[in-house]
């Protein structure tokens, strides 16, 4: 599966951004889609993902209640709405795909990832 993401940018704390990720390729509905992020000097962190089988969303503890993930199967596009952004959310965000059954909040288990997009939140 190939992934192309868009969105990201520079915003002030408390503002919102939306990331999009379009998937192409064979059997894309067999993959859970989501994002992980990596800030300078920090390890990669699973942010959010959504199940391909039943649409169940999963969130990392640091973004619960602020980020919302959704998936449009017709457009093969997954969205992540990020509200109330904080400076600690500053990172490169990578859209990624996990084969169904893999734990999709684990960056190490991703089968494919997009190029990454920078999100910077100023205080």
JSON list of C-alpha atoms in Angstrom, two decimals:
[
{"chain": "A", "resi": 1, "resn": "UNK", "atom": "CA", "xyz": [0.00, 0.00, 0.00]},
{"chain": "A", "resi": 2, "resn": "UNK", "atom": "CA", "xyz": [1.22, 3.49, -0.87]},
{"chain": "A", "resi": 3, "resn": "UNK", "atom": "CA", "xyz": [0.41, 6.50, 1.26]},
{"chain": "A", "resi": 4, "resn": "UNK", "atom": "CA", "xyz": [0.39, 10.22, 0.48]},
{"chain": "A", "resi": 5, "resn": "UNK", "atom": "CA", "xyz": [-0.29, 12.60, 3.31]},
{"chain": "A", "resi": 6, "resn": "UNK", "atom": "CA", "xyz": [-1.09, 16.28, 3.41]},
{"chain": "A", "resi": 7, "resn": "UNK", "atom": "CA", "xyz": [-1.80, 18.92, 5.99]},
{"chain": "A", "resi": 8, "resn": "UNK", "atom": "CA", "xyz": [0.43, 20.04, 8.79]},
{"chain": "A", "resi": 9, "resn": "UNK", "atom": "CA", "xyz": [1.98, 23.44, 9.26]},
{"chain": "A", "resi": 10, "resn": "UNK", "atom": "CA", "xyz": [2.59, 26.05, 11.91]},
{"chain": "A", "resi": 11, "resn": "UNK", "atom": "CA", "xyz": [-0.14, 27.03, 14.38]},
{"chain": "A", "resi": 12, "resn": "UNK", "atom": "CA", "xyz": [-0.45, 28.67, 17.76]},
{"chain": "A", "resi": 13, "resn": "UNK", "atom": "CA", "xyz": [-1.26, 26.70, 20.87]},
{"chain": "A", "resi": 14, "resn": "UNK", "atom": "CA", "xyz": [-4.94, 25.97, 21.21]},
{"chain": "A", "resi": 15, "resn": "UNK", "atom": "CA", "xyz": [-5.57, 25.98, 17.47]},
{"chain": "A", "resi": 16, "resn": "UNK", "atom": "CA", "xyz": [-6.42, 23.08, 15.16]},
{"chain": "A", "resi": 17, "resn": "UNK", "atom": "CA", "xyz": [-5.03, 21.29, 12.13]},
{"chain": "A", "resi": 18, "resn": "UNK", "atom": "CA", "xyz": [-6.21, 18.39, 10.02]},
{"chain": "A", "resi": 19, "resn": "UNK", "atom": "CA", "xyz": [-3.99, 15.79, 8.42]},
{"chain": "A", "resi": 20, "resn": "UNK", "atom": "CA", "xyz": [-5.11, 13.68, 5.48]},
{"chain": "A", "resi": 21, "resn": "UNK", "atom": "CA", "xyz": [-3.70, 10.42, 4.18]},
{"chain": "A", "resi": 22, "resn": "UNK", "atom": "CA", "xyz": [-4.69, 8.85, 0.88]},
{"chain": "A", "resi": 23, "resn": "UNK", "atom": "CA", "xyz": [-3.95, 5.17, 0.38]},
{"chain": "A", "resi": 24, "resn": "UNK", "atom": "CA", "xyz": [-3.55, 3.43, -2.95]},
{"chain": "A", "resi": 25, "resn": "UNK", "atom": "CA", "xyz": [-2.69, -0.10, -3.95]},
{"chain": "A", "resi": 26, "resn": "UNK", "atom": "CA", "xyz": [-4.12, -3.56, -3.66]},
{"chain": "A", "resi": 27, "resn": "UNK", "atom": "CA", "xyz": [-6.20, -4.69, -0.70]},
{"chain": "A", "resi": 28, "resn": "UNK", "atom": "CA", "xyz": [-6.01, -1.34, 1.06]},
{"chain": "A", "resi": 29, "resn": "UNK", "atom": "CA", "xyz": [-9.08, -2.26, 3.08]},
{"chain": "A", "resi": 30, "resn": "UNK", "atom": "CA", "xyz": [-6.97, -4.95, 4.75]},
{"chain": "A", "resi": 31, "resn": "UNK", "atom": "CA", "xyz": [-4.86, -2.27, 6.41]},
{"chain": "A", "resi": 32, "resn": "UNK", "atom": "CA", "xyz": [-5.43, -0.18, 9.47]},
{"chain": "A", "resi": 33, "resn": "UNK", "atom": "CA", "xyz": [-4.34, 3.41, 8.86]},
{"chain": "A", "resi": 34, "resn": "UNK", "atom": "CA", "xyz": [-3.05, 5.95, 11.33]},
{"chain": "A", "resi": 35, "resn": "UNK", "atom": "CA", "xyz": [-0.24, 8.20, 12.37]},
{"chain": "A", "resi": 36, "resn": "UNK", "atom": "CA", "xyz": [2.83, 8.10, 14.49]},
{"chain": "A", "resi": 37, "resn": "UNK", "atom": "CA", "xyz": [5.06, 11.07, 15.23]},
{"chain": "A", "resi": 38, "resn": "UNK", "atom": "CA", "xyz": [8.64, 11.80, 16.05]},
{"chain": "A", "resi": 39, "resn": "UNK", "atom": "CA", "xyz": [9.93, 14.90, 17.76]},
{"chain": "A", "resi": 40, "resn": "UNK", "atom": "CA", "xyz": [13.63, 15.87, 17.72]},
{"chain": "A", "resi": 41, "resn": "UNK", "atom": "CA", "xyz": [15.60, 13.76, 20.14]},
{"chain": "A", "resi": 42, "resn": "UNK", "atom": "CA", "xyz": [12.61, 11.61, 21.05]},
{"chain": "A", "resi": 43, "resn": "UNK", "atom": "CA", "xyz": [11.45, 8.14, 20.13]},
{"chain": "A", "resi": 44, "resn": "UNK", "atom": "CA", "xyz": [8.62, 7.56, 17.70]},
{"chain": "A", "resi": 45, "resn": "UNK", "atom": "CA", "xyz": [5.20, 7.65, 19.32]},
{"chain": "A", "resi": 46, "resn": "UNK", "atom": "CA", "xyz": [1.96, 6.10, 18.15]},
{"chain": "A", "resi": 47, "resn": "UNK", "atom": "CA", "xyz": [-0.65, 8.85, 17.89]},
{"chain": "A", "resi": 48, "resn": "UNK", "atom": "CA", "xyz": [-3.84, 7.43, 16.45]},
{"chain": "A", "resi": 49, "resn": "UNK", "atom": "CA", "xyz": [-5.12, 4.73, 14.13]},
{"chain": "A", "resi": 50, "resn": "UNK", "atom": "CA", "xyz": [-8.39, 3.31, 12.92]},
{"chain": "A", "resi": 51, "resn": "UNK", "atom": "CA", "xyz": [-9.40, -0.26, 12.37]},
{"chain": "A", "resi": 52, "resn": "UNK", "atom": "CA", "xyz": [-10.10, -1.30, 8.80]},
{"chain": "A", "resi": 53, "resn": "UNK", "atom": "CA", "xyz": [-12.55, -3.97, 9.90]},
{"chain": "A", "resi": 54, "resn": "UNK", "atom": "CA", "xyz": [-14.92, -2.13, 12.19]},
{"chain": "A", "resi": 55, "resn": "UNK", "atom": "CA", "xyz": [-13.77, 1.50, 12.28]},
{"chain": "A", "resi": 56, "resn": "UNK", "atom": "CA", "xyz": [-12.69, 1.41, 15.91]},
{"chain": "A", "resi": 57, "resn": "UNK", "atom": "CA", "xyz": [-10.37, 4.34, 16.65]},
{"chain": "A", "resi": 58, "resn": "UNK", "atom": "CA", "xyz": [-7.34, 4.09, 18.91]},
{"chain": "A", "resi": 59, "resn": "UNK", "atom": "CA", "xyz": [-5.46, 6.95, 20.48]},
{"chain": "A", "resi": 60, "resn": "UNK", "atom": "CA", "xyz": [-2.25, 7.47, 22.35]},
{"chain": "A", "resi": 61, "resn": "UNK", "atom": "CA", "xyz": [-2.71, 8.72, 25.89]},
{"chain": "A", "resi": 62, "resn": "UNK", "atom": "CA", "xyz": [-1.18, 12.10, 25.12]},
{"chain": "A", "resi": 63, "resn": "UNK", "atom": "CA", "xyz": [-3.79, 12.96, 22.46]},
{"chain": "A", "resi": 64, "resn": "UNK", "atom": "CA", "xyz": [-6.97, 11.38, 23.82]},
{"chain": "A", "resi": 65, "resn": "UNK", "atom": "CA", "xyz": [-9.80, 13.87, 23.86]},
{"chain": "A", "resi": 66, "resn": "UNK", "atom": "CA", "xyz": [-8.01, 16.26, 21.48]},
{"chain": "A", "resi": 67, "resn": "UNK", "atom": "CA", "xyz": [-7.44, 14.27, 18.29]},
{"chain": "A", "resi": 68, "resn": "UNK", "atom": "CA", "xyz": [-10.10, 12.52, 16.22]},
{"chain": "A", "resi": 69, "resn": "UNK", "atom": "CA", "xyz": [-9.42, 10.02, 13.46]},
{"chain": "A", "resi": 70, "resn": "UNK", "atom": "CA", "xyz": [-11.86, 9.05, 10.72]},
{"chain": "A", "resi": 71, "resn": "UNK", "atom": "CA", "xyz": [-11.74, 7.10, 7.48]},
{"chain": "A", "resi": 72, "resn": "UNK", "atom": "CA", "xyz": [-13.56, 7.55, 4.18]},
{"chain": "A", "resi": 73, "resn": "UNK", "atom": "CA", "xyz": [-13.46, 4.19, 2.43]},
{"chain": "A", "resi": 74, "resn": "UNK", "atom": "CA", "xyz": [-14.93, 5.61, -0.78]},
{"chain": "A", "resi": 75, "resn": "UNK", "atom": "CA", "xyz": [-12.11, 8.13, -1.07]},
{"chain": "A", "resi": 76, "resn": "UNK", "atom": "CA", "xyz": [-9.53, 5.74, 0.47]},
{"chain": "A", "resi": 77, "resn": "UNK", "atom": "CA", "xyz": [-8.57, 8.64, 2.69]},
{"chain": "A", "resi": 78, "resn": "UNK", "atom": "CA", "xyz": [-8.04, 8.81, 6.43]},
{"chain": "A", "resi": 79, "resn": "UNK", "atom": "CA", "xyz": [-8.23, 12.06, 8.36]},
{"chain": "A", "resi": 80, "resn": "UNK", "atom": "CA", "xyz": [-6.91, 13.12, 11.72]},
{"chain": "A", "resi": 81, "resn": "UNK", "atom": "CA", "xyz": [-8.43, 16.24, 13.23]},
{"chain": "A", "resi": 82, "resn": "UNK", "atom": "CA", "xyz": [-6.09, 17.73, 15.81]},
{"chain": "A", "resi": 83, "resn": "UNK", "atom": "CA", "xyz": [-7.69, 20.19, 18.19]},
{"chain": "A", "resi": 84, "resn": "UNK", "atom": "CA", "xyz": [-6.29, 22.18, 21.09]},
{"chain": "A", "resi": 85, "resn": "UNK", "atom": "CA", "xyz": [-2.77, 21.65, 19.83]},
{"chain": "A", "resi": 86, "resn": "UNK", "atom": "CA", "xyz": [0.02, 22.19, 22.31]},
{"chain": "A", "resi": 87, "resn": "UNK", "atom": "CA", "xyz": [3.76, 22.86, 21.88]},
{"chain": "A", "resi": 88, "resn": "UNK", "atom": "CA", "xyz": [4.49, 19.27, 22.93]},
{"chain": "A", "resi": 89, "resn": "UNK", "atom": "CA", "xyz": [2.61, 18.11, 19.84]},
{"chain": "A", "resi": 90, "resn": "UNK", "atom": "CA", "xyz": [5.36, 19.57, 17.67]},
{"chain": "A", "resi": 91, "resn": "UNK", "atom": "CA", "xyz": [6.81, 16.73, 15.61]},
{"chain": "A", "resi": 92, "resn": "UNK", "atom": "CA", "xyz": [6.99, 15.17, 12.18]},
{"chain": "A", "resi": 93, "resn": "UNK", "atom": "CA", "xyz": [3.80, 13.18, 11.69]},
{"chain": "A", "resi": 94, "resn": "UNK", "atom": "CA", "xyz": [3.90, 10.06, 9.55]},
{"chain": "A", "resi": 95, "resn": "UNK", "atom": "CA", "xyz": [0.83, 8.41, 8.10]},
{"chain": "A", "resi": 96, "resn": "UNK", "atom": "CA", "xyz": [1.31, 4.66, 8.22]},
{"chain": "A", "resi": 97, "resn": "UNK", "atom": "CA", "xyz": [-0.44, 1.41, 7.40]},
{"chain": "A", "resi": 98, "resn": "UNK", "atom": "CA", "xyz": [-0.60, -1.76, 9.46]},
{"chain": "A", "resi": 99, "resn": "UNK", "atom": "CA", "xyz": [-1.84, -5.09, 8.17]},
{"chain": "A", "resi": 100, "resn": "UNK", "atom": "CA", "xyz": [-5.04, -6.03, 9.96]},
{"chain": "A", "resi": 101, "resn": "UNK", "atom": "CA", "xyz": [-4.21, -7.76, 13.24]},
{"chain": "A", "resi": 102, "resn": "UNK", "atom": "CA", "xyz": [-1.06, -5.83, 13.99]},
{"chain": "A", "resi": 103, "resn": "UNK", "atom": "CA", "xyz": [-1.16, -3.33, 16.85]},
{"chain": "A", "resi": 104, "resn": "UNK", "atom": "CA", "xyz": [-1.55, -0.10, 14.94]},
{"chain": "A", "resi": 105, "resn": "UNK", "atom": "CA", "xyz": [-0.22, 2.21, 17.68]},
{"chain": "A", "resi": 106, "resn": "UNK", "atom": "CA", "xyz": [3.19, 0.57, 17.37]},
{"chain": "A", "resi": 107, "resn": "UNK", "atom": "CA", "xyz": [5.36, 2.45, 14.84]},
{"chain": "A", "resi": 108, "resn": "UNK", "atom": "CA", "xyz": [7.72, -0.52, 14.61]},
{"chain": "A", "resi": 109, "resn": "UNK", "atom": "CA", "xyz": [4.95, -2.75, 13.24]},
{"chain": "A", "resi": 110, "resn": "UNK", "atom": "CA", "xyz": [3.93, -0.46, 10.38]},
{"chain": "A", "resi": 111, "resn": "UNK", "atom": "CA", "xyz": [4.09, -2.02, 6.91]},
{"chain": "A", "resi": 112, "resn": "UNK", "atom": "CA", "xyz": [4.25, 1.23, 5.05]},
{"chain": "A", "resi": 113, "resn": "UNK", "atom": "CA", "xyz": [4.53, 4.92, 5.80]},
{"chain": "A", "resi": 114, "resn": "UNK", "atom": "CA", "xyz": [4.18, 8.24, 4.03]},
{"chain": "A", "resi": 115, "resn": "UNK", "atom": "CA", "xyz": [6.84, 10.89, 3.64]},
{"chain": "A", "resi": 116, "resn": "UNK", "atom": "CA", "xyz": [5.98, 12.75, 6.84]},
{"chain": "A", "resi": 117, "resn": "UNK", "atom": "CA", "xyz": [4.64, 16.22, 7.46]},
{"chain": "A", "resi": 118, "resn": "UNK", "atom": "CA", "xyz": [5.85, 18.79, 9.97]},
{"chain": "A", "resi": 119, "resn": "UNK", "atom": "CA", "xyz": [3.49, 20.06, 12.63]},
{"chain": "A", "resi": 120, "resn": "UNK", "atom": "CA", "xyz": [4.80, 22.96, 14.68]},
{"chain": "A", "resi": 121, "resn": "UNK", "atom": "CA", "xyz": [2.85, 24.47, 17.57]},
{"chain": "A", "resi": 122, "resn": "UNK", "atom": "CA", "xyz": [4.03, 27.75, 19.01]},
{"chain": "A", "resi": 123, "resn": "UNK", "atom": "CA", "xyz": [3.27, 28.85, 22.55]}
]
